């Protein structure tokens, strides 16, 4: 069954290496390989999607480089975002046509739903905000974003995916206007639960996310 | 047969996409499922693959433009004839009948060894091959030998014996049926100087497998104009690096509203033309002509905009470009390029330019120097717009920023214009583009 989802944990992987990994998975999927969810963590990196605006980068690239933050322009939708340790990144290499849902809007909603389910399993109440892509903490006030989503399509095969803040140092986002949303604050699972950002919590988050996608895309 | 590639329905709420980047160009052969183009939507960046293998016949939407779902992006020629056809029509008889020129014949040995071209020339001229002195390798008679033996005009060329280009093709008659009888690709000699130069430097002898296309009338006109311009006018080139960040911001902010208000895409070209016109006002030396031993500075500013069409390069003219707003320029340019592509330009559309802007676009075009469109004295050529790292002060500190950069190359006629005003003019164009104060 080509529609089976194969989930792989890749550990910490530099952005460029992960990109190659994604491209290899894409090529395999095109040859009839499985749909994949690649779960991993990136060292500090800032990526700019196709609709990124330069002013959403708050620090000069030279400054970032000096601090060891890489900078990439990426063929995905969306604006600028940060990835780093403690953030669970999921790359979904999924053939939408083979799943009978060639609709990118529906696909984005489906990723959001799986993340909301995973967060629910961790006792974090999350929701969508109509008109915005991503997952936010439930409740009123200023929107607090916990997961970002940005996918690209090659034909009907989707790649890139989501980044869920499990236990990152949220200062990583200070260099950018996340996803171009200046009135949105970034938060994390640890912050939402009011607990320490431990490795154990990161691993629980990873388990919950894998389980939710396994159910959603099995 | 051809298939049309359209922007697919990517999702329920996705209504349109912007062409981010073409990954192929016209004439490229593509495999089925090969990515053709990157399209950006508000949701995703999507690569559209080729539905069939074939040859890209036409790219219908340029980069930066927005297309509705279902809009046509490109046409792919499929089937056998797609690529091979023009090659075959170029020289059907040659392909069928003539074995290698410059290679041994594989059939039974002829009484006289001669190249196929020489045989044909001898037949046409009624010359007996056996009576011709052979100078070719292995004692073969070459076409030049035939020409010489009948005392043809081309004998001067043929006397460069042993040189690889010594063989002179026969003079073409009127190109009545050029495809059936491949002659020279170059225009005929137009004066003695040309004939003499050809005699001295030789020219190419057509080989088996070459594709020979007679020049269209437009091609000939362009060729003549280019040679005339280079010969008449000493060209000097100078390049400016222009940060289009400001223009890009204005464009991004305005293009939707602009399309709604004017029904037009907003490209970079009208911004460049607008800045050029304003700079020409300040540097009239560039809006001039050389008339014998006088220099004429013109009051009116009419900007020629070089447009690539299927048939070749044409340069329609935006008249009184200095009286037009940015929107007016965009509309005029759009109208002229549409009419150029649909061959509806009138002779008047092509007349009276006082300065030219050329936008060859496409990737791989860092900068280049255009040839001046006579009798003007300057031409600006836009390079590709690419994000590059540049050094800018931020809070008193030098920092490296990523900005969209275009190289803008000015060719000017040094008979009429010296370096200082030319550089001043180019710098002013750059300043105006970087200030990006444009009223739409």
XYZ file of C-alpha atoms in Angstrom:
658
model
C 0.000 0.000 0.000
C 1.662 3.155 -1.154
C -0.649 5.264 1.002
C 0.847 3.869 4.162
C 2.712 6.516 6.157
C 6.272 5.700 7.104
C 7.496 7.695 10.094
C 11.225 8.238 10.643
C 13.051 9.988 13.458
C 16.211 11.584 12.082
C 17.468 13.305 15.235
C 19.336 16.609 14.879
C 20.012 17.422 11.243
C 21.292 20.585 9.599
C 18.813 22.296 7.337
C 20.761 21.676 4.148
C 21.163 17.981 4.924
C 17.493 17.664 5.744
C 16.659 19.325 2.459
C 18.614 16.652 0.619
C 16.880 14.006 2.660
C 13.527 15.464 1.671
C 14.443 15.558 -1.987
C 15.525 11.930 -1.857
C 12.226 10.983 -0.215
C 10.380 12.982 -2.877
C 12.175 11.158 -5.658
C 11.372 7.850 -4.018
C 7.739 8.771 -3.577
C 7.541 9.640 -7.246
C 8.871 6.179 -8.068
C 6.129 4.610 -6.000
C 7.795 4.736 -2.588
C 5.873 5.347 0.636
C 4.430 8.550 2.017
C 6.786 9.679 4.759
C 6.844 11.774 7.870
C 10.435 12.767 8.650
C 10.707 13.977 12.238
C 13.809 15.883 13.284
C 15.331 18.868 15.011
C 17.382 21.572 13.292
C 20.342 23.493 14.645
C 19.454 27.213 14.632
C 18.364 28.282 11.161
C 16.127 30.922 9.635
C 14.254 30.068 6.469
C 12.496 32.407 4.101
C 9.527 31.072 2.147
C 8.649 32.333 -1.298
C 6.424 35.070 0.036
C 8.942 36.208 2.644
C 9.503 39.939 2.977
C 13.007 41.092 3.804
C 11.776 43.419 6.541
C 10.502 40.407 8.468
C 14.101 39.547 9.194
C 15.021 41.666 12.183
C 18.748 40.917 12.324
C 21.180 41.421 9.494
C 22.336 38.161 7.914
C 25.925 38.952 8.917
C 24.861 39.257 12.532
C 23.023 35.956 12.325
C 25.981 34.225 10.731
C 28.216 35.452 13.531
C 25.867 33.797 16.011
C 25.862 30.557 14.032
C 22.338 30.937 12.695
C 22.063 29.733 9.111
C 19.840 31.430 6.557
C 18.001 29.643 3.741
C 15.597 30.645 1.025
C 13.187 27.799 0.543
C 10.640 26.710 -2.044
C 7.724 26.562 0.306
C 4.802 28.836 0.894
C 4.820 31.237 3.782
C 7.024 33.950 5.146
C 10.068 33.785 7.384
C 10.497 31.344 10.242
C 13.061 30.104 12.719
C 13.961 26.513 13.522
C 16.195 25.368 16.327
C 16.816 22.898 19.111
C 13.697 21.945 21.063
C 11.446 22.461 18.077
C 9.977 19.339 16.533
C 10.129 19.619 12.770
C 8.042 17.303 10.611
C 8.548 16.983 6.880
C 5.605 15.329 5.192
C 6.364 13.764 1.836
C 2.849 12.826 0.848
C 1.199 12.240 -2.506
C -2.073 14.123 -2.166
C -3.482 12.821 -5.429
C -2.850 9.190 -4.442
C -4.787 9.884 -1.261
C -7.659 11.190 -3.318
C -7.442 14.697 -1.850
C -5.688 16.913 -4.355
C -6.542 20.094 -2.467
C -3.841 22.021 -0.717
C -6.225 23.957 1.517
C -7.718 20.710 2.791
C -4.206 19.353 3.257
C -3.155 22.296 5.428
C -6.300 21.886 7.552
C -5.517 18.194 7.927
C -1.990 18.890 9.186
C -3.415 21.422 11.628
C -5.997 18.921 12.852
C -3.354 16.255 13.498
C -1.200 18.735 15.427
C -4.183 19.889 17.477
C -4.936 16.273 18.300
C -1.315 15.629 19.327
C -1.307 18.736 21.531
C -4.584 17.611 23.093
C -2.910 14.347 24.060
C -0.275 16.454 25.848
C -3.019 18.435 27.643
C -2.396 21.538 25.579
C -5.626 22.978 24.222
C -4.969 24.335 20.745
C -7.035 25.639 17.834
C -6.976 27.049 14.341
C -7.519 30.686 13.558
C -9.576 31.106 10.395
C -7.562 32.877 7.713
C -4.225 31.989 9.261
C -2.249 28.842 8.655
C -0.756 27.234 11.756
C -1.801 26.117 15.203
C -2.484 28.486 18.101
C -3.211 28.062 21.785
C -6.898 28.080 22.600
C -8.199 31.082 24.512
C -8.643 34.752 23.816
C -6.265 37.676 23.802
C -3.272 38.018 21.588
C -2.877 34.890 19.440
C -0.117 32.604 20.690
C 1.280 30.406 17.956
C 2.651 27.008 18.851
C 3.130 25.393 15.424
C 3.929 26.784 11.986
C 3.049 25.108 8.715
C 4.480 25.640 5.263
C 4.327 23.139 2.452
C 5.470 22.999 -1.153
C 4.024 20.964 -3.974
C 5.879 19.111 -6.679
C 3.101 18.015 -8.889
C 0.739 16.627 -6.272
C 3.477 15.452 -3.933
C 3.644 17.695 -0.911
C 6.903 18.384 0.913
C 8.124 20.563 3.766
C 5.586 20.475 6.567
C 5.359 21.796 10.101
C 7.411 22.980 13.062
C 5.966 22.447 16.511
C 7.566 24.317 19.378
C 8.018 21.626 21.996
C 10.787 22.882 24.270
C 12.775 25.523 22.338
C 14.333 28.688 23.653
C 11.783 31.087 22.181
C 14.421 33.809 21.941
C 15.281 32.205 18.604
C 12.212 33.930 17.186
C 13.431 37.368 18.237
C 15.397 37.681 15.008
C 12.282 37.501 12.880
C 8.682 38.549 12.587
C 7.386 34.975 12.667
C 5.478 34.156 9.512
C 5.117 37.860 8.940
C 2.581 38.135 11.744
C 3.767 40.971 13.923
C 0.864 40.723 16.362
C 1.378 37.043 17.070
C 3.488 35.765 19.950
C 5.277 32.449 19.716
C 4.855 29.921 22.468
C 5.844 26.334 23.186
C 4.466 23.178 24.757
C 6.681 23.739 27.805
C 5.492 27.315 28.189
C 1.835 26.401 27.676
C 2.095 23.727 30.365
C 4.208 25.916 32.648
C 6.854 23.231 33.014
C 10.593 23.011 32.416
C 11.700 22.412 28.810
C 13.132 18.954 29.396
C 14.293 16.336 26.944
C 11.593 14.027 28.325
C 8.901 16.526 27.353
C 10.385 16.825 23.868
C 10.227 13.063 23.485
C 6.636 12.906 24.725
C 5.732 15.580 22.171
C 7.425 13.580 19.452
C 5.501 10.458 20.438
C 2.172 12.292 20.460
C 2.811 13.852 17.047
C 3.855 10.550 15.498
C 0.734 8.873 16.893
C -1.573 11.615 15.657
C -0.196 11.530 12.109
C -0.214 7.765 12.079
C -3.934 7.890 12.834
C -4.625 10.731 10.442
C -2.650 9.420 7.484
C -2.595 5.668 8.028
C 0.111 17.817 -31.616
C 0.496 19.892 -28.549
C -0.801 19.945 -25.013
C -1.458 23.057 -23.002
C -0.209 23.195 -19.423
C -2.616 25.051 -17.185
C -2.521 26.158 -13.575
C -4.293 23.318 -11.777
C -6.900 23.760 -9.101
C -4.524 23.470 -6.150
C -7.104 23.864 -3.456
C -10.575 25.056 -2.766
C -9.563 28.540 -1.706
C -6.641 28.924 -4.087
C -7.807 31.102 -6.948
C -4.597 32.241 -8.575
C -0.852 31.794 -8.584
C 2.159 33.906 -9.451
C 4.845 32.552 -11.743
C 7.920 32.491 -9.504
C 10.364 30.856 -11.839
C 10.416 29.004 -15.117
C 12.585 25.905 -14.891
C 12.579 25.332 -18.651
C 12.761 27.563 -21.686
C 11.164 27.521 -25.079
C 12.677 24.828 -27.256
C 13.659 22.621 -24.318
C 12.824 18.944 -24.509
C 11.058 17.774 -21.366
C 10.178 14.422 -19.915
C 6.783 13.585 -18.542
C 6.529 14.774 -14.903
C 9.599 16.984 -15.226
C 9.013 20.183 -13.224
C 8.314 23.082 -15.601
C 7.562 26.066 -13.460
C 7.373 27.203 -9.852
C 4.146 28.901 -8.958
C 3.610 30.765 -5.710
C 0.175 30.954 -4.168
C -0.846 32.375 -0.835
C -0.801 28.820 0.521
C 2.041 26.954 -1.102
C 4.844 27.048 -3.526
C 3.970 24.547 -6.222
C 5.999 23.060 -9.018
C 3.907 22.201 -12.029
C 5.147 19.111 -13.870
C 4.914 18.355 -17.577
C 1.783 16.315 -18.325
C 3.478 14.764 -21.369
C 6.961 14.464 -22.785
C 7.711 16.827 -25.635
C 9.224 20.136 -26.574
C 8.285 23.441 -24.980
C 6.707 25.322 -27.857
C 5.697 28.415 -25.980
C 5.864 29.870 -22.522
C 2.691 31.889 -22.214
C 3.127 33.683 -18.901
C 6.313 35.472 -17.879
C 7.820 35.315 -14.415
C 6.242 37.649 -11.905
C 2.815 37.554 -13.485
C -0.257 36.188 -11.819
C -2.540 33.628 -13.429
C -5.979 32.436 -12.433
C -6.575 28.745 -11.845
C -7.083 27.140 -15.231
C -4.962 29.799 -16.928
C -2.644 28.609 -19.683
C 1.029 28.540 -18.719
C 2.816 26.830 -21.565
C 2.346 24.728 -24.654
C 4.220 21.462 -25.156
C 4.605 19.973 -28.604
C 4.257 16.222 -28.382
C 4.786 13.502 -30.907
C 7.578 12.721 -33.331
C 7.589 15.861 -35.415
C 7.886 18.255 -32.510
C 11.621 18.764 -32.564
C 12.744 17.201 -35.774
C 10.504 19.044 -38.147
C 12.355 22.325 -38.672
C 15.586 20.471 -39.156
C 14.122 18.396 -41.910
C 12.455 21.188 -43.760
C 15.687 23.132 -43.750
C 17.403 20.907 -46.264
C 15.267 17.982 -47.324
C 17.145 17.165 -50.460
C 20.468 17.289 -48.787
C 19.404 14.997 -46.044
C 17.996 12.507 -48.472
C 20.443 12.541 -51.296
C 23.752 13.935 -50.234
C 26.229 11.793 -48.367
C 28.932 13.459 -46.373
C 30.654 16.507 -47.677
C 34.280 16.188 -46.718
C 33.948 12.492 -45.984
C 34.506 9.507 -48.263
C 31.603 8.406 -50.309
C 30.532 4.973 -49.262
C 29.005 3.899 -52.590
C 30.853 2.736 -55.670
C 33.801 5.000 -56.407
C 33.026 7.709 -58.914
C 35.334 8.264 -61.828
C 36.292 11.662 -60.471
C 36.566 12.218 -56.747
C 34.591 15.282 -55.769
C 32.559 16.623 -52.889
C 28.786 16.540 -53.290
C 28.725 20.312 -53.298
C 31.273 20.360 -56.096
C 29.200 17.855 -58.086
C 26.125 19.978 -57.719
C 28.000 23.158 -58.625
C 29.534 21.454 -61.646
C 26.165 20.181 -62.763
C 24.590 23.609 -62.425
C 27.387 25.335 -64.245
C 27.715 22.634 -66.896
C 31.351 22.013 -66.024
C 33.004 18.625 -66.592
C 34.430 17.568 -63.249
C 37.266 15.701 -64.941
C 38.558 18.966 -66.369
C 38.779 20.649 -62.955
C 42.008 20.853 -61.032
C 41.365 19.317 -57.611
C 42.753 20.917 -54.451
C 40.752 19.001 -51.857
C 42.133 16.322 -49.526
C 42.837 13.069 -51.365
C 42.725 14.833 -54.694
C 39.043 15.562 -54.462
C 37.412 18.327 -56.440
C 35.849 20.935 -54.203
C 33.213 23.434 -55.049
C 35.795 26.200 -55.040
C 37.702 24.337 -57.691
C 34.601 24.242 -59.865
C 34.040 27.944 -59.412
C 37.600 28.761 -60.254
C 37.597 26.624 -63.340
C 34.650 28.516 -64.764
C 36.281 31.825 -63.908
C 33.643 32.717 -61.390
C 33.830 35.953 -59.476
C 34.566 33.983 -56.377
C 37.956 32.946 -57.660
C 39.715 35.277 -55.294
C 38.305 33.344 -52.385
C 39.145 30.004 -53.862
C 42.767 30.890 -54.190
C 43.266 30.595 -50.484
C 44.219 27.062 -51.163
C 44.403 24.469 -48.451
C 42.638 26.677 -45.880
C 39.733 25.001 -44.185
C 37.294 27.634 -45.340
C 38.590 27.979 -48.849
C 35.528 26.531 -50.490
C 33.239 29.322 -51.592
C 29.621 28.467 -52.048
C 28.137 29.628 -55.297
C 26.459 32.977 -55.263
C 22.872 32.538 -54.405
C 20.459 33.693 -56.994
C 17.376 35.400 -55.718
C 16.286 33.394 -52.691
C 13.113 32.263 -54.382
C 13.120 28.750 -52.991
C 15.790 28.961 -50.365
C 14.723 25.954 -48.359
C 15.166 23.641 -51.301
C 18.543 24.946 -52.192
C 20.635 25.838 -49.190
C 22.738 28.811 -50.049
C 24.587 31.167 -47.780
C 23.005 32.153 -44.541
C 24.618 35.588 -44.610
C 23.131 38.429 -46.619
C 24.648 39.032 -50.010
C 27.622 41.266 -50.317
C 26.411 44.814 -50.263
C 29.491 46.623 -51.320
C 33.004 46.009 -52.464
C 34.398 46.316 -48.980
C 32.284 43.403 -47.825
C 33.271 41.286 -50.797
C 36.904 42.072 -50.197
C 36.689 41.266 -46.517
C 35.026 37.963 -47.293
C 37.725 37.180 -49.784
C 40.388 37.886 -47.200
C 38.842 36.173 -44.208
C 36.899 33.480 -45.991
C 33.576 32.180 -44.895
C 31.928 29.025 -43.840
C 31.431 26.158 -46.270
C 28.220 24.317 -45.521
C 28.692 20.811 -44.180
C 26.480 17.788 -44.225
C 24.022 17.979 -41.356
C 24.100 21.768 -41.082
C 20.781 23.449 -40.759
C 20.443 26.377 -43.134
C 17.737 28.960 -42.572
C 17.494 31.921 -44.896
C 17.204 35.188 -43.025
C 13.727 36.618 -42.799
C 13.347 40.189 -44.054
C 13.173 41.377 -40.443
C 16.319 39.452 -39.530
C 18.149 41.034 -42.463
C 17.005 44.471 -41.453
C 18.160 43.907 -37.882
C 21.496 42.559 -39.127
C 22.073 45.545 -41.369
C 21.107 47.963 -38.644
C 23.480 46.338 -36.143
C 26.415 46.431 -38.538
C 25.663 50.006 -39.502
C 25.418 51.121 -35.890
C 28.649 49.470 -34.816
C 30.451 50.848 -37.827
C 29.122 54.375 -37.504
C 29.152 54.925 -33.820
C 31.955 54.204 -31.344
C 30.157 52.492 -28.486
C 31.245 52.912 -24.890
C 29.679 50.832 -22.145
C 29.151 51.583 -18.484
C 27.250 49.634 -15.831
C 25.409 50.585 -12.666
C 24.265 48.275 -9.904
C 20.715 49.194 -8.964
C 18.960 48.126 -5.772
C 15.360 47.525 -6.808
C 14.176 46.830 -3.259
C 12.198 50.049 -3.159
C 10.630 49.505 -6.558
C 9.853 45.896 -5.661
C 8.077 47.055 -2.517
C 6.020 49.622 -4.442
C 5.258 47.017 -7.071
C 4.214 44.347 -4.580
C 2.070 46.803 -2.734
C 0.405 48.136 -5.840
C 0.216 45.341 -8.349
C -3.117 43.962 -7.253
C -4.738 47.380 -7.098
C -3.015 48.266 -10.340
C -4.416 45.247 -12.087
C -7.844 46.048 -10.768
C -7.646 49.692 -11.765
C -5.961 49.288 -15.147
C -6.374 45.624 -16.006
C -2.610 45.386 -16.433
C 0.258 43.546 -14.835
C 2.744 45.897 -13.202
C 6.237 44.924 -14.311
C 9.600 46.493 -13.556
C 9.965 47.846 -17.072
C 7.711 50.926 -16.763
C 9.564 51.918 -13.582
C 12.862 51.806 -15.467
C 11.420 53.716 -18.409
C 9.957 56.303 -16.071
C 13.280 56.831 -14.314
C 15.051 56.977 -17.684
C 12.730 59.673 -18.957
C 13.232 61.785 -15.867
C 16.998 61.407 -16.098
C 16.953 62.298 -19.814
C 15.286 65.587 -18.910
C 18.307 66.363 -16.748
C 20.862 65.011 -19.232
C 19.621 66.059 -22.688
C 22.990 65.062 -24.177
C 21.706 61.470 -24.132
C 18.472 62.399 -25.916
C 20.239 63.395 -29.086
C 21.390 62.510 -32.567
C 24.505 63.153 -34.579
C 23.637 64.942 -37.803
C 26.722 65.165 -39.983
C 28.992 67.449 -37.974
C 26.326 68.688 -35.576
C 24.765 67.310 -32.447
C 21.019 67.701 -32.160
C 19.441 67.594 -28.732
C 15.751 66.869 -28.967
C 12.958 68.528 -27.084
C 10.653 65.522 -27.239
C 11.345 62.240 -25.524
C 10.148 59.142 -27.337
C 11.364 55.904 -25.805
C 11.913 52.808 -27.875
C 11.212 49.627 -25.957
C 12.938 46.573 -27.379
C 10.523 43.637 -27.587
C 11.398 40.058 -28.478
C 8.778 38.503 -30.721
C 8.513 35.178 -32.468
C 9.805 36.847 -35.605
C 12.651 38.611 -33.871
C 13.496 41.870 -32.254
C 11.330 44.935 -32.760
C 11.565 48.278 -31.039
C 8.219 50.048 -30.898
C 8.228 53.589 -29.566
C 6.363 55.103 -26.641
C 5.759 58.617 -27.902
C 6.082 61.568 -25.536
C 7.052 59.212 -22.752
C 7.778 62.224 -20.543
C 4.121 63.176 -20.541
C 2.980 59.801 -19.254
C 2.443 58.684 -15.693
C 3.794 55.335 -14.578
C 0.393 53.823 -15.315
C 0.359 55.499 -18.708
C 3.783 54.081 -19.496
C 2.748 50.618 -18.359
C -0.352 50.802 -20.555
C 1.585 52.082 -23.575
C 4.287 49.432 -23.214
C 1.719 46.694 -22.746
C -0.196 47.846 -25.807
C 2.926 48.034 -27.961
C 4.282 44.669 -26.890
C 0.902 43.031 -27.409
C 0.682 44.469 -30.865
C 4.291 43.518 -31.563
C 3.538 39.919 -30.636
C 0.325 39.830 -32.647
C 2.054 41.614 -35.547
C -0.269 44.581 -35.439
C 2.350 47.295 -35.191
C 2.188 50.000 -37.797
C 5.235 51.630 -39.344
C 4.562 54.704 -37.233
C 4.870 52.657 -34.046
C 8.483 51.968 -34.907
C 9.527 55.485 -35.875
C 10.966 58.457 -34.106
C 12.506 56.985 -30.957
C 14.989 59.290 -29.232
C 16.373 56.766 -26.716
C 15.907 53.028 -26.165
C 15.425 50.704 -23.214
C 16.028 47.004 -23.743
C 14.782 44.359 -21.339
C 15.953 40.965 -22.520
C 15.105 39.468 -19.122
C 15.510 35.769 -18.455
C 18.084 34.123 -16.278
C 21.786 34.231 -16.920
C 21.723 37.832 -18.025
C 23.879 39.624 -15.481
C 24.424 42.528 -17.821
C 25.311 43.137 -21.419
C 25.834 46.029 -23.766
C 23.190 46.632 -26.363
C 23.962 48.110 -29.745
C 22.720 51.656 -30.135
C 19.517 52.035 -32.077
C 20.527 54.559 -34.766
C 20.274 57.503 -35.046
C 20.062 57.672 -31.263
C 23.118 58.068 -29.037
C 22.304 55.820 -26.107
C 20.578 52.622 -25.057
C 19.960 51.149 -21.617
C 19.885 47.420 -21.172
C 18.334 45.813 -18.097
C 20.087 42.815 -16.570
C 18.355 40.101 -14.603
C 16.978 40.994 -11.208
C 18.573 38.720 -8.626
C 18.725 38.795 -4.850
C 22.292 39.507 -3.856
C 24.142 40.212 -0.651
C 24.990 43.909 -0.441
C 26.665 45.984 2.242
C 24.495 48.681 3.806
C 24.931 50.656 7.000
C 22.443 49.698 9.690
C 22.559 51.760 12.877
C 25.997 53.008 11.929
C 27.350 49.514 11.329
C 28.030 47.874 8.015
C 25.820 44.857 7.509
C 25.151 42.443 4.703
C 21.600 42.559 3.417
C 19.826 40.547 0.766
C 18.408 42.897 -1.849
C 17.020 42.498 -5.371
C 19.781 43.815 -7.589
C 19.721 44.664 -11.275
C 22.688 45.657 -13.365
C 21.805 48.440 -15.739
C 24.154 48.843 -18.693
C 24.351 51.998 -20.770
C 25.881 51.993 -24.249
C 26.538 55.487 -25.531
C 27.922 57.030 -28.699
C 31.265 58.585 -27.883
C 31.042 60.830 -30.916
C 28.336 62.775 -29.169
C 28.605 61.996 -25.485
C 31.566 62.004 -23.107
C 32.004 59.868 -20.027
C 30.978 62.469 -17.464
C 27.452 63.167 -18.719
C 26.934 59.502 -19.587
C 27.896 58.382 -16.090
C 25.909 61.236 -14.597
C 22.854 60.140 -16.517
C 23.225 56.489 -15.553
C 23.783 57.399 -11.928
C 20.658 59.547 -11.978
C 18.582 56.656 -13.339
C 19.951 54.504 -10.529
C 19.143 57.157 -7.915
C 15.604 57.574 -9.159
C 14.997 53.826 -9.103
C 16.454 53.469 -5.622
C 14.490 56.422 -4.265
C 11.441 54.686 -5.711
C 9.211 57.713 -5.465
C 6.732 56.824 -8.121
C 3.238 58.166 -8.488
C 1.092 55.528 -10.012
